[in-house]
Every structure is written in structure tokens, then in C-alpha cells.
Coordinates of C-alpha atoms and ligand atoms in Angstrom, one line a residue:
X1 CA 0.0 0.0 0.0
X2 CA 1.3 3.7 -0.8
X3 CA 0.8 6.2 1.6
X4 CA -2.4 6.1 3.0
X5 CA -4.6 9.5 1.0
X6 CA -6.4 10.3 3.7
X7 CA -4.2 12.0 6.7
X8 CA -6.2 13.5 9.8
X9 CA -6.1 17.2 9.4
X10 CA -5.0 17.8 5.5
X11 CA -7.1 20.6 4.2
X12 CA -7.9 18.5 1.5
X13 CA -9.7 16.1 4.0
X14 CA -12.0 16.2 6.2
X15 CA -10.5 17.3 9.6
X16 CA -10.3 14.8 12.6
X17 CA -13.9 16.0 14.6
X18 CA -12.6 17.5 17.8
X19 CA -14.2 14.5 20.9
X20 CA -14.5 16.1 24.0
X21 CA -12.7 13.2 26.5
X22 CA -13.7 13.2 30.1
X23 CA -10.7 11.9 32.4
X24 CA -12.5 10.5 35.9
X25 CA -10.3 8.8 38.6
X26 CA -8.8 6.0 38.2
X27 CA -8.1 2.6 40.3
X28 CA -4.6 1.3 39.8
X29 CA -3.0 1.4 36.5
X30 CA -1.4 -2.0 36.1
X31 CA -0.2 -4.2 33.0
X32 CA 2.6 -4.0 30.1
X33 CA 2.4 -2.1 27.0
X34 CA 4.1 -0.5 24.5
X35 CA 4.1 2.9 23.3
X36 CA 4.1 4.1 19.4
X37 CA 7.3 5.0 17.8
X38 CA 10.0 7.9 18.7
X39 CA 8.1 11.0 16.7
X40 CA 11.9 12.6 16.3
X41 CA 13.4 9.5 15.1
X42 CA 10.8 8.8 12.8
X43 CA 10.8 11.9 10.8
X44 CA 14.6 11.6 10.3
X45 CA 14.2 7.9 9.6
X46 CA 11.9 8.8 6.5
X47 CA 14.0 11.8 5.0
X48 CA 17.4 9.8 5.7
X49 CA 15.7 7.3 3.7
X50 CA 15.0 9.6 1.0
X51 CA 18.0 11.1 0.6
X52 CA 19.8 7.0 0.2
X53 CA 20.1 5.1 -2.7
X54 CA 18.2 2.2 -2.7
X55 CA 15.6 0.9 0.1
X56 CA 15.4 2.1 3.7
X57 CA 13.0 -0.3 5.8
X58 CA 11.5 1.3 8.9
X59 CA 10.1 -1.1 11.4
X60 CA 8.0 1.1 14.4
X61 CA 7.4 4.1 12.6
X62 CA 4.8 6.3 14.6
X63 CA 2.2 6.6 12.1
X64 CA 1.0 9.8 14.2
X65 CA -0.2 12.7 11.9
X66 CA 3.2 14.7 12.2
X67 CA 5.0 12.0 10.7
X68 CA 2.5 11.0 8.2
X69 CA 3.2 14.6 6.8
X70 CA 6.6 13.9 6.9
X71 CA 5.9 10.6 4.6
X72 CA 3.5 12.5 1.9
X73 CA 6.0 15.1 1.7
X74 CA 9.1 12.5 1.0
X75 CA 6.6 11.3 -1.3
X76 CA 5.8 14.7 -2.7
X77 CA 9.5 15.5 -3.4
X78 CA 10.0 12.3 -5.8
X79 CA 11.3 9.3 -2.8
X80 CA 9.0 6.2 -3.5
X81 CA 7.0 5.8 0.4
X82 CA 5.1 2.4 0.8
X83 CA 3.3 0.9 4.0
X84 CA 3.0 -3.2 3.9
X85 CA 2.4 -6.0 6.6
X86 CA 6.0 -7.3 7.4
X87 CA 6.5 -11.0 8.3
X88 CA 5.4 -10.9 11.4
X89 CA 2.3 -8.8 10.6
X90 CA 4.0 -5.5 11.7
X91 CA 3.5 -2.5 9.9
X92 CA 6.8 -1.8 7.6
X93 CA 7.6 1.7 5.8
X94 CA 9.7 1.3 2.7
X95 CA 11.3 4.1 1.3
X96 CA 12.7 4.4 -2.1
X97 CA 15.3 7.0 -1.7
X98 CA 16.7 9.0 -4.6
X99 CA 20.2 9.6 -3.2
X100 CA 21.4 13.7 -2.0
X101 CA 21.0 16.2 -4.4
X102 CA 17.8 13.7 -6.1
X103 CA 15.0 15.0 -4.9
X104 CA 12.6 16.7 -6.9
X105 CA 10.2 19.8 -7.1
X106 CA 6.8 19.1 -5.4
X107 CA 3.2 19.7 -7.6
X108 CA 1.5 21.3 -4.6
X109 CA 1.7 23.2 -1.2
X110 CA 3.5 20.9 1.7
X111 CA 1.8 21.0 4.7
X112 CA 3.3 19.7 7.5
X113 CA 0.0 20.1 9.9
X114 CA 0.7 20.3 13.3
X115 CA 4.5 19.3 13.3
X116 CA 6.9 22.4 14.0
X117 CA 10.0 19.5 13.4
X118 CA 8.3 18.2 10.1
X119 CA 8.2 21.8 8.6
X120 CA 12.2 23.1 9.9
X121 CA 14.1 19.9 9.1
X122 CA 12.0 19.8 5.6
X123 CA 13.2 23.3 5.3
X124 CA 16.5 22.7 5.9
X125 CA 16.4 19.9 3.2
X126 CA 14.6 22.2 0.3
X127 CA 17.1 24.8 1.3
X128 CA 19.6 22.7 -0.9
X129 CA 17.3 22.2 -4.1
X130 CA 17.1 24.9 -6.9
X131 CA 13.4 24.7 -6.8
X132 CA 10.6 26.7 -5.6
X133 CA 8.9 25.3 -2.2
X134 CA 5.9 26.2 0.1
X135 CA 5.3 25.5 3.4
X136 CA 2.2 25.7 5.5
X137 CA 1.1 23.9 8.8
X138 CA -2.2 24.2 11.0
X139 CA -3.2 27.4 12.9
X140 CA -0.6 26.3 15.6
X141 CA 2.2 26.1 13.5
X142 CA 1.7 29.6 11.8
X143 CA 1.8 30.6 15.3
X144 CA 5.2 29.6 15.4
X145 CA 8.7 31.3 14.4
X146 CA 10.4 30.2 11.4
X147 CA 13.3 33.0 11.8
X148 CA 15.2 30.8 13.9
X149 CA 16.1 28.5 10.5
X150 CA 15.5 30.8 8.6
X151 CA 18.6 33.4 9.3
X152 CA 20.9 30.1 9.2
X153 CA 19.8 28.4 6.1
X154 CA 19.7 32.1 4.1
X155 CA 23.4 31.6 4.5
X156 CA 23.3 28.7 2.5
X157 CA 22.2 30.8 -0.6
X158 CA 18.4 30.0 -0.3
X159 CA 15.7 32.1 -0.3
X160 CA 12.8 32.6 2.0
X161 CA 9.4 34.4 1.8
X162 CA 7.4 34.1 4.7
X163 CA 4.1 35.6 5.8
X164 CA 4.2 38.3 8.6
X165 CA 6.1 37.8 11.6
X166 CA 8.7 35.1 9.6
X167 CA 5.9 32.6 10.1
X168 CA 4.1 30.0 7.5
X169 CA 2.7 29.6 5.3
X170 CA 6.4 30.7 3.2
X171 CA 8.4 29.9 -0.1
X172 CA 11.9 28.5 0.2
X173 CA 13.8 28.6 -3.5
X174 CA 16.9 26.3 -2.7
X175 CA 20.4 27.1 -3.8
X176 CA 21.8 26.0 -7.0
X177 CA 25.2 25.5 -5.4
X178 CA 24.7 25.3 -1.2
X179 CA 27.5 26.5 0.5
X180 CA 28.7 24.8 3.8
X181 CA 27.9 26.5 7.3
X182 CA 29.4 27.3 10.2
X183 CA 26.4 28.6 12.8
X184 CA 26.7 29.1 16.3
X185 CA 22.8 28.6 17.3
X186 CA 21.8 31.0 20.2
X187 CA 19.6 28.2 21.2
X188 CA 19.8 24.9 22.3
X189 CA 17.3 23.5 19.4
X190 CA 17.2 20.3 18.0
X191 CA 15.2 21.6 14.9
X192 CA 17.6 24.3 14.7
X193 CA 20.3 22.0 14.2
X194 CA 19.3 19.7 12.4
X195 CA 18.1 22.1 9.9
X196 CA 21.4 22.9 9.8
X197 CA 22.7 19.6 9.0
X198 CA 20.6 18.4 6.9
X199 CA 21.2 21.4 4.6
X200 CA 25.2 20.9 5.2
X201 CA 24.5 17.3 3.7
X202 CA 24.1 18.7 0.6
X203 CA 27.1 21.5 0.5
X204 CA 30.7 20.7 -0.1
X205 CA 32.7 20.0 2.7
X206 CA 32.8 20.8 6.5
X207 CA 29.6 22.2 8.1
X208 CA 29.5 22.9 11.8
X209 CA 26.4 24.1 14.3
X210 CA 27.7 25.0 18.0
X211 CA 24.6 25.5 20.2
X212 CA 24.7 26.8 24.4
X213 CA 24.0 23.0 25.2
X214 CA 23.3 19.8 23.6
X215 CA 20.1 19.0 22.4
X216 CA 18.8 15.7 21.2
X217 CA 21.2 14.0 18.7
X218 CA 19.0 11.7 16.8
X219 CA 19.9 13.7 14.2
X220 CA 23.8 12.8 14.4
X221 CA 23.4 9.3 15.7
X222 CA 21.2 8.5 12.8
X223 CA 23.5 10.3 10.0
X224 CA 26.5 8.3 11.6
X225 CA 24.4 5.2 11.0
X226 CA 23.8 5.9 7.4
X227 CA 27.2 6.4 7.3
X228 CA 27.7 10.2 7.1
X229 CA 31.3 11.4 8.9
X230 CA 30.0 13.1 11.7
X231 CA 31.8 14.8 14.9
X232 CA 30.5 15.9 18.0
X233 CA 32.1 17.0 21.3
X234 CA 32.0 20.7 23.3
X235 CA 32.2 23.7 21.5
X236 CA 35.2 25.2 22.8
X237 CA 34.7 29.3 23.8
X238 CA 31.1 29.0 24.1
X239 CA 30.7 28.6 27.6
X240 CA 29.9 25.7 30.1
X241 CA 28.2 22.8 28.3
X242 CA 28.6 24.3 24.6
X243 CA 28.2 21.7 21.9
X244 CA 29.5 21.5 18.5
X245 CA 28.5 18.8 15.6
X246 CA 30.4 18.8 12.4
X247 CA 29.7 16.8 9.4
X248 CA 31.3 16.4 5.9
X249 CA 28.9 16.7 3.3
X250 CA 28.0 15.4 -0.2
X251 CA 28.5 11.7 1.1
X252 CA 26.8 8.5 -0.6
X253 CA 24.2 6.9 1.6
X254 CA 22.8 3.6 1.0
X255 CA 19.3 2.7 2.5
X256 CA 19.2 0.3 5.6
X257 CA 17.2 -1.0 7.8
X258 CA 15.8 1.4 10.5
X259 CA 13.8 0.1 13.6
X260 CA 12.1 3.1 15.6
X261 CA 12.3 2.6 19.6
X262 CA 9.2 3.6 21.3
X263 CA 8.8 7.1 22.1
X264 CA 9.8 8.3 25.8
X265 CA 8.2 11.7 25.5
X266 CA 4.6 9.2 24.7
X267 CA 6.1 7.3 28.2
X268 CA 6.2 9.8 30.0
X269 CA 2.6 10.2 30.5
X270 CA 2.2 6.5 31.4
X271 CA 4.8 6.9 33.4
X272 CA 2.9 9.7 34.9
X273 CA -0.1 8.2 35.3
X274 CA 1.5 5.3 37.0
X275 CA 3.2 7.3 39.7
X276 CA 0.1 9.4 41.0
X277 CA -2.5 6.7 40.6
X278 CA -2.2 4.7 43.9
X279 CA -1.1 1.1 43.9
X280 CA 0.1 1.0 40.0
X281 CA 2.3 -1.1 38.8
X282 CA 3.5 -1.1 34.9
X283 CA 5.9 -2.0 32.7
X284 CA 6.3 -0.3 29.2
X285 CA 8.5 -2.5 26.6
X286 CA 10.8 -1.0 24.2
X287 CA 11.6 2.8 25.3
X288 CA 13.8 4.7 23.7
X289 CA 16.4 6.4 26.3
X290 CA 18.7 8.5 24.8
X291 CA 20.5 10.4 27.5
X292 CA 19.3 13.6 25.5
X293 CA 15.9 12.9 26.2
X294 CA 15.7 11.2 29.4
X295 CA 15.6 14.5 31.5
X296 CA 11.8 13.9 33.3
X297 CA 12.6 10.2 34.2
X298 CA 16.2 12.0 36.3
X299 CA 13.8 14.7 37.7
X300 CA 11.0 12.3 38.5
X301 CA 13.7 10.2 40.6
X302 CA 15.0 12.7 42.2
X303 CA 11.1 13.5 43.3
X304 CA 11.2 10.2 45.2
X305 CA 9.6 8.1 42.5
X306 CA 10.4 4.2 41.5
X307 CA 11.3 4.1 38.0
X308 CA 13.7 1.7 37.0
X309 CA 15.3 0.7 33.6
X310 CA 15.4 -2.9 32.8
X311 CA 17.4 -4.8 29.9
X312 CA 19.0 -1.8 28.0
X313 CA 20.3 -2.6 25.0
X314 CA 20.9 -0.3 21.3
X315 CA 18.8 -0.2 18.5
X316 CA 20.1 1.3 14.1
X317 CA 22.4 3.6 17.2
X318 CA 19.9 4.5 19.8
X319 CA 19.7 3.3 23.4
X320 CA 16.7 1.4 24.8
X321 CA 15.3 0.1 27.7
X322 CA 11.8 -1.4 29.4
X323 CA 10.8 0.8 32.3
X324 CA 9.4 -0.4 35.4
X325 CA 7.2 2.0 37.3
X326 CA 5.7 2.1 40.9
X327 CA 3.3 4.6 42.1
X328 CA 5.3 6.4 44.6
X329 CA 5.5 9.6 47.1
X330 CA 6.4 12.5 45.5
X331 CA 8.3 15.4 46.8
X332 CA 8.4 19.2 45.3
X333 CA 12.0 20.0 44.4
X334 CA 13.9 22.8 42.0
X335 CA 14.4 21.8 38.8
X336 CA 17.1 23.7 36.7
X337 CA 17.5 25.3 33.3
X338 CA 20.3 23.2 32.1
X339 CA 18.3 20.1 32.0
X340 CA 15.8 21.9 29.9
X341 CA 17.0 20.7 26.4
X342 CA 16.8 16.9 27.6
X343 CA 13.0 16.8 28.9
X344 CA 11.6 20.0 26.7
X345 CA 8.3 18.4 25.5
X346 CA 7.9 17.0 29.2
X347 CA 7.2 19.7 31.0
X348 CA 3.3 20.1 30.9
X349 CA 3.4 16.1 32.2
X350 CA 6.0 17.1 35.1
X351 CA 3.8 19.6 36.2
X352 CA 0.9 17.4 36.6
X353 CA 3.4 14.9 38.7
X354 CA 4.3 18.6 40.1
X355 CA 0.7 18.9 41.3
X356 CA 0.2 15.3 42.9
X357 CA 4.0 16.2 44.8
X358 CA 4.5 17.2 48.3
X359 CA 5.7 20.7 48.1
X360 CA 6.7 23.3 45.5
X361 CA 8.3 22.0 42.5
X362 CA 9.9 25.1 40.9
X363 CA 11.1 24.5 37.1
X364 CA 13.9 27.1 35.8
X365 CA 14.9 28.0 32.1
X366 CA 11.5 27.6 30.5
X367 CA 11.9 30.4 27.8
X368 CA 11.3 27.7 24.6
X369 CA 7.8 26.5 26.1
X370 CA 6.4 29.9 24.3
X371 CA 7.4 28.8 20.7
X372 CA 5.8 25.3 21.2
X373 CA 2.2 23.8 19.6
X374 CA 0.9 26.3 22.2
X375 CA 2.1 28.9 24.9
X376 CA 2.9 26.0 27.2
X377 CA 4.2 28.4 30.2
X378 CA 1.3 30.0 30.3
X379 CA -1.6 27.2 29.5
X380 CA 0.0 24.8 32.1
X381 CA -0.9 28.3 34.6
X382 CA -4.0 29.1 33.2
X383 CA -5.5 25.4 33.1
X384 CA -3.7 24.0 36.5
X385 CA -5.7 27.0 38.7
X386 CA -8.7 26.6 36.4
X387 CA -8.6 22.5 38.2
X388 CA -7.6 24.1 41.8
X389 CA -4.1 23.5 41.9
X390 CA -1.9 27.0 42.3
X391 CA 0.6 27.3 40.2
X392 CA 2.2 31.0 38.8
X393 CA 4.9 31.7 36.2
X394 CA 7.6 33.9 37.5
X395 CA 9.8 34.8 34.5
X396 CA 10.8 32.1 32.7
X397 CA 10.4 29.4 35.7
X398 CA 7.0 27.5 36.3
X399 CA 6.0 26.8 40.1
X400 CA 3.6 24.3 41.4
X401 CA 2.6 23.3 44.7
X402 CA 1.7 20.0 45.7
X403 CA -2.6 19.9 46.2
X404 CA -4.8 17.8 43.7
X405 CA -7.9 18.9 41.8
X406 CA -10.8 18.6 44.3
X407 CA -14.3 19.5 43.4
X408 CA -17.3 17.9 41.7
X409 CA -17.8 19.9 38.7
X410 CA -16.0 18.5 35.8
X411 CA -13.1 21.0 34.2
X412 CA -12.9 21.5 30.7
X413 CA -9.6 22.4 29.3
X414 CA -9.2 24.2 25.7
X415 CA -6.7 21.8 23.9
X416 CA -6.1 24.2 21.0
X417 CA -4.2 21.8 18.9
X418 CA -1.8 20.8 21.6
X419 CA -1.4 17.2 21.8
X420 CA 0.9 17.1 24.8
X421 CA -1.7 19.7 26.6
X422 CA -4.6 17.0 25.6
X423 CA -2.9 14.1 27.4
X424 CA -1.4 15.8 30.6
X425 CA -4.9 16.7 31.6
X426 CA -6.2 13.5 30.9
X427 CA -3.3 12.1 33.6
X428 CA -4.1 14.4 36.0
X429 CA -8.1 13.6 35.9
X430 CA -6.8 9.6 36.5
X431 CA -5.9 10.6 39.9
X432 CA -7.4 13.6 41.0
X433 CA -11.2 13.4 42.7
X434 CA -12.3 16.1 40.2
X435 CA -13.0 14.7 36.6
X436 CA -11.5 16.7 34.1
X437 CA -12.5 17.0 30.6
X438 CA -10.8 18.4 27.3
X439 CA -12.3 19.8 24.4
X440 CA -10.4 18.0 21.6
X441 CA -9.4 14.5 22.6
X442 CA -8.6 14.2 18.5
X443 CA -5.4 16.8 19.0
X444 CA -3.7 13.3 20.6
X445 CA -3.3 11.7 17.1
X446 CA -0.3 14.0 16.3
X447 CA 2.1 12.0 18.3
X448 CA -0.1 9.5 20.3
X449 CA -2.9 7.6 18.1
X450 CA -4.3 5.1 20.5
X451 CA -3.8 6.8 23.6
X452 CA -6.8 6.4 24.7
X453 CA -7.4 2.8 24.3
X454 CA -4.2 2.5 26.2
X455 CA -4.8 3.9 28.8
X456 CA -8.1 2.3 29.6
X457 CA -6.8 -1.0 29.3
X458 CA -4.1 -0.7 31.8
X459 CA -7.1 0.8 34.5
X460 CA -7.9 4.4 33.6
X461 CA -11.4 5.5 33.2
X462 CA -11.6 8.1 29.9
X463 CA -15.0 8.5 28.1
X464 CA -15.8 10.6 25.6
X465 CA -18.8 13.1 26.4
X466 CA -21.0 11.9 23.3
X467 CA -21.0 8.4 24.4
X468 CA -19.0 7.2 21.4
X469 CA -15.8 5.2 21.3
X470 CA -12.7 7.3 21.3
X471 CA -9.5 6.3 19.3
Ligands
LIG1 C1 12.3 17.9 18.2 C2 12.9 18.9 18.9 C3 12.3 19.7 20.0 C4 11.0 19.1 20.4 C5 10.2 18.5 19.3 C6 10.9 17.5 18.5 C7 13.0 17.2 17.1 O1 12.2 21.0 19.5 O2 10.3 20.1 21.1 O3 9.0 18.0 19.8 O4 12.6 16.1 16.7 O5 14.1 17.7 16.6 P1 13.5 22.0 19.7 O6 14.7 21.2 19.6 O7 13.4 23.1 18.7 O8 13.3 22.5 21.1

């Protein structure tokens, strides 16, 4: 089968309907499960596969809407993108790649929906290709800055034409000849840097991207496995923590097997859950823990709480692991900016374990939560008092103290096309005496289909208003 027509979301579709989901208390979570594929991993596993010669297999690809985008628009740009039952009866993504530099001009708009990463690694990518490009996304993604690639990638000789504000929807015209960079990235961005790098694949020789501290490196760890020269260490001069990546570019990739861990940002809410729902006891198989990303399962520890790592192993260069959770006593405690890169997506989720914690947990270095799928700083403020539990921003730091939801009414949270958003509150209804609701359960498919479901079966009690099934 070729990628699937019909993608939630595409304007050419019917949207997803947004399902009100009502989140009531829980009894204890308990049971094994698995979590869909690494959303980050995935979207470089498809355009790594593009830009190879010859066939790239991807086993656990998140077939989440972001990374369906991703797929069309590898398909859009000339790579060959096919879904089929594997041996076992897994789902297996083929991609046909045309090699670097092979890639050709798409018919139509790309829109990357909901996925900020989709639409400034793609960029990066089209940055090197002497055709004309545009780029849209949903209403939260044309919320969100696109000078941050932009000011790098112009350097390469591309061109950029964006609607006001440097947002989408906007035109990128390649360069005919991409020069090689050398940027030092005022913030520690994995989009940013990959960007970078992915343009730099394309360009003669040495391109380098410092940035103020390491952020993910899927990026590099996957280019290293598709055999791209790659370098990485501290960035020497920039200050405590600076990192520097350096690849060589123009290299010959050949396609290869790819298999996608599961998705700890996804884990973390289960992992959550687990923790604040008394007596629960789970086990989530195949978890991808990459020290870049494993920030909220160091801070949850040091809250007091039982999560162990079982059987780690490595995976087409990634580490994984099973995690073993145990609902445990939490305790408030500071939380500080440097370990902001590693857990960046996990913030709303901490501050629901934040609320269920004895104390004040105060989170520093927040700044990057504005420029997410939503203003995460302030909605995690705005939506935590409207469920009773006090919590203030006080610059760039988010502070909440210990006290779950009470109350009878039901809270309904505005999701606003933030999946992460959608799923925290869910959590925090599982173990809170107040049921809480949010207004677009259908947000979750972006990096979560199936959350739902989940959740139920391992003990947690979700509904959906209308009385319908919810996927
Ligand atoms: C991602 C990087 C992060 C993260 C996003 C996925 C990636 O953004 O928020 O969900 O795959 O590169 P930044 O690195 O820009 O903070």
C-alpha cells in the first residue's frame, strides 16, 4: 500500500472532529504495554531514507499525523513511500530514496499540519534544491517562528518568503550551489540543528552548528548510521556545556534498515499516570532512552519516585530500555534550566506529577515553552488554577505546589491543537477526585494515536462526552 490518501487534518480532507474526552479517577493502573514509535526518530528515519540510494525499511514508525506529513511530503518530493504487513504482521515503511542532491520539485503546497520538526528539518532539506517550495502547517504552527532556520539556512544561498512575523505559510527557493555552514545557534534547538545539518548534507565539505547546550542527537546518531562522517564534542569558547557537531557533506548513503524505539516523551505520561494513581504497577517494553531525552525520568527520581530501567540494549544507534514504574510519594523540588534541552516536551506532564508532589516544584529555564504547539508556560498556569491546583509563572520558571484537583464539577480544558496539553490533563483527571475534561481529545493523534485505548486498558477511566468510542 502507498501512503495512505487520507491524513487527519489535511485541508484537503476532512479534519479529525474534535471528541471532547472526560478523564474521571482511576483505580490502579497495572499491565505491560508498549508505546508508538519515537516521533523525532521517525521523521529523520523517513528523510534519511530519502535522501539514500536504494531501500530504507522502517520497522516502528509512529504513524501519528506529524510523521505522516513527513511521509507524503518525502513522497511529494520524488522518494517512492510504501506501507505493507512485514513478516510478522507489523506494519513496515519502505522508502525508495533517490540519493542527495535527487530530490525533486513538489506539484502542490507541503503542509506539515501540526508538526513544528516536520516543517524546519524539511526546510533545511529544500534549502539545498534549486526549486521553488511552500510550506504551511495548521493554525498552531503559523503561530510559530520560522526566523530561527531561517537566518541560518539564508546563508546557504536560499531564499525565503514568509508571511508576517517570519511565520508560514512561506516559499523557500533552494540554492543551486549550497554553501557549507558554520552557525553558532543561540539556542539549544534540536530543529535548529538539524536544519542545519541536513542542509550541510548537501554542501561541499565541512559544516558545523555550536549551540549553548546539547540537544537531542538523533539527528547525528542517525547520519553516523547511514554512514555520514559526523563529529560531535563541546564547542570550545562558548561557555559551560557548549556543543559542536560537524559533518562532511555530499557523502553516498545507501538505504538500511531502520527500527524506531518507542517514544519516551509518549512514556512519560504512562509513566505519569502510574506514579500518581495509587497502587500502580507497569511495565512499558521498548523505550527509547537517549540520554538527550531522558531528563523527566532524572527529575521524577529525584522527586522520590520508582522508575527503573530494565534490559538496555541499542537499536540502528539508539539506546533502549523497558521501564518499570511504581506509584510512589512524591516530593516538590527545584528543577534547573540546564536540563531543559533533555525533557523540553515533558514539561506540561511534570507539572501534573508537580501537582500530585508534596511541596513546591519550581522548574527554571523555561523560555522555549512559548514557541511550542501552544504557549505552554502560560496554559500549564491558566488550566492547573482553572482545576484548583496553584501554580504562577515567575519569568521564565514555572512553580507548582503540591494539592490535587478537588471538586465535583467537571473542568474542561481548551486543547487548542496541543497534543501534549490534551494528554497531561487526561493524567491528571486519572488521579485527581475532580473529573477533568478536554475539548479536543482528536489533537492526541499528532504524536499518540491510540492513547486512549491505552490507557483504559491498563485501568484508567476516559470516556468521551457523546457516548462514542474514542481512538
Ligand atoms: C524535536 C525537537 C524539539 C521538540 C520537538 C521534537 C526534534 O524541539 O520540542 O517535539 O525532533 O528535533 P526543539 O529542539 O526546537 O526545542
Amino acid at each position: 500500500m502507498s501512503v495512505p490518501a487520507h491524513i487527519p487534518g489535511d485541508p484537503a480532507h476532512p479534519a479529525a472532529a474534535a471528541r471532547v474526552a472526560v478523564s474521571a479517577r482511576a483505580g490502579r493502573l497495572s499491565g505491560e504495554a508498549t508505546v508508538p514509535g519515537d516521533k523525532s526518530i521517525s521523521h529523520r528515519a523517513l528523510i534519511m531514507g530519502a535522501l539514500s540510494v536504494g531501500k530504507t525499511a522502517i520497522t516502528g514508525l509512529l504513524t501519528g499525523d506529524d510523521v505522516l506529513r513527513t511521509a507524503h511530503t518525502m513522497a511529494a518530493l520524488g522518494a517512492g513511500v510504501e506501507e505493507a504487513a512485514g513478516p510478522d504482521g507489523k506494519s513496515v515503511w519502505t522508502v525508495q530514496g533517490r540519493g542527495i542532491g535527487g530530490l525533486s520539485a513538489p506539484q502542490d503546497v507541503l503542509d506539515m499540519g501540526n508538526s513544528g520538526t516536520g516543517a524546519r528539518l524539511i526546510s533545511g532539506l529544500l534549502s539545498a534544491y534549486p526549486f521553488t517550495s511552500v510550506l504551511t502547517g495548521d493554525a498552531s504552527l503559523r503561530r510559530r517562528p520560522m526566523d530561527r532556520i531561517i537566518k541560518p539556512l539564508s546563508a546557504t544561498g536560499a531564499k525565503f518568503n514568509t508571511s508576517e512575523g517570519g511565520r508560514l505559510p512561506m516559499t523557500i527557493t533552494g540554492a543551486s550551489l549550497p554553501l557549507p555552514l558554520a552557525y553558532d545557534s543561540p539556542v539549544a534547538s534540536a530543529q535548529v540543528k538539524s536544519a542545519v545539518l541536513l542542509a550541510g548534507l548537501h554542501a561541499p565539505g565541512l559544516t558545523t552548528v555550536t549551540e549553548p547546550s546539547a540537544s537531542r542527537d538523533h539527528t547525528e546518531r542517525m547520519f553516523r548510521y547511514f554512514g555520514v562522517e559526523v563529529e560531535v564534542g563541546p564547542a570550545p569558547g562558548m561557555g559551560a556545556g557548549a556543543y559542536k557537531a560537524s559533518i562532511i557533506g555530499q557523502p553516498e548513503l545507501t538505504g538500511r534498515p531502520v527500527t524506531v524505539p518507542g517514544d519516551p516523551s509518549s512514556a512519560a505520561f504512562l509513566v505519569v499516570a502510574a506514579l500518581i494513581v495509587p497502587g500502580s504497577h507497569l511495565i512499558i517494553r521498548n523505550v527509547g532512552v537517549n540520554p538527550l531525552r531522558t531528563g523527566l525520568f532524572t527529575t521524577l527520581q529525584e522527586m522520590g519516585a520508582d522508575v527503573a530501567f530494565l534490559n538496555p540494549r541499542e537499536e540502528a544507534g539508539e539506546p533502549v530500555a523497558d521501564l518499570e514504574i511504581k506509584s510512589s510519594a512524591l516530593k516538590g523540588i527545584v528543577v534547573p534550566a540546564a536540563r531543559a534541552p533533555s525533557m523540553i516536551d515533558e514539561y506540561p506532564i511534570l507539572a501534573v506529577a508537580a501537582a500530585f508532589a508534596e511541596g513546591e516544584t519550581r522548574m527554571e529555564g523555561l523560555g522555549e515553552l512559548r514557541v511550542k504547539e501552544s504557549d505552554r508556560l502560560t496554559v500549564m498556569e491558566k488550566n492547573l488554577a482553572a482545576c484548583g491546583v496553584s501554580a504562577r509563572v515567575s519569568g521564565d520558571a514555572l512553580i507548582v505546589r503540591g494539592g490535587a484537583p478537588e471538586g465535583n464539577t467537571t473542568v474542561t480544558i481548551p486543547v487548542n491543537l496541543d497534543h501534549r496539553i490534551a494528554m497531561s490533563f487526561l493524567v491528571l483527571g486519572m488521579a485527581g477526585n475532580r473529573p477533568i475534561a478536554v475539548d479536543d481529545s482528536s489533537a492526541i493523534g499528532t504524536s499518540f494515536p491510540g492513547f486512549i485505548p491505552l490507557m483504559n486498558g491498563l485501568g484508567a477511566s476516559i470516556t468521551a462526552a457523546d457516548g462514542q468510542e474514542l481512538s
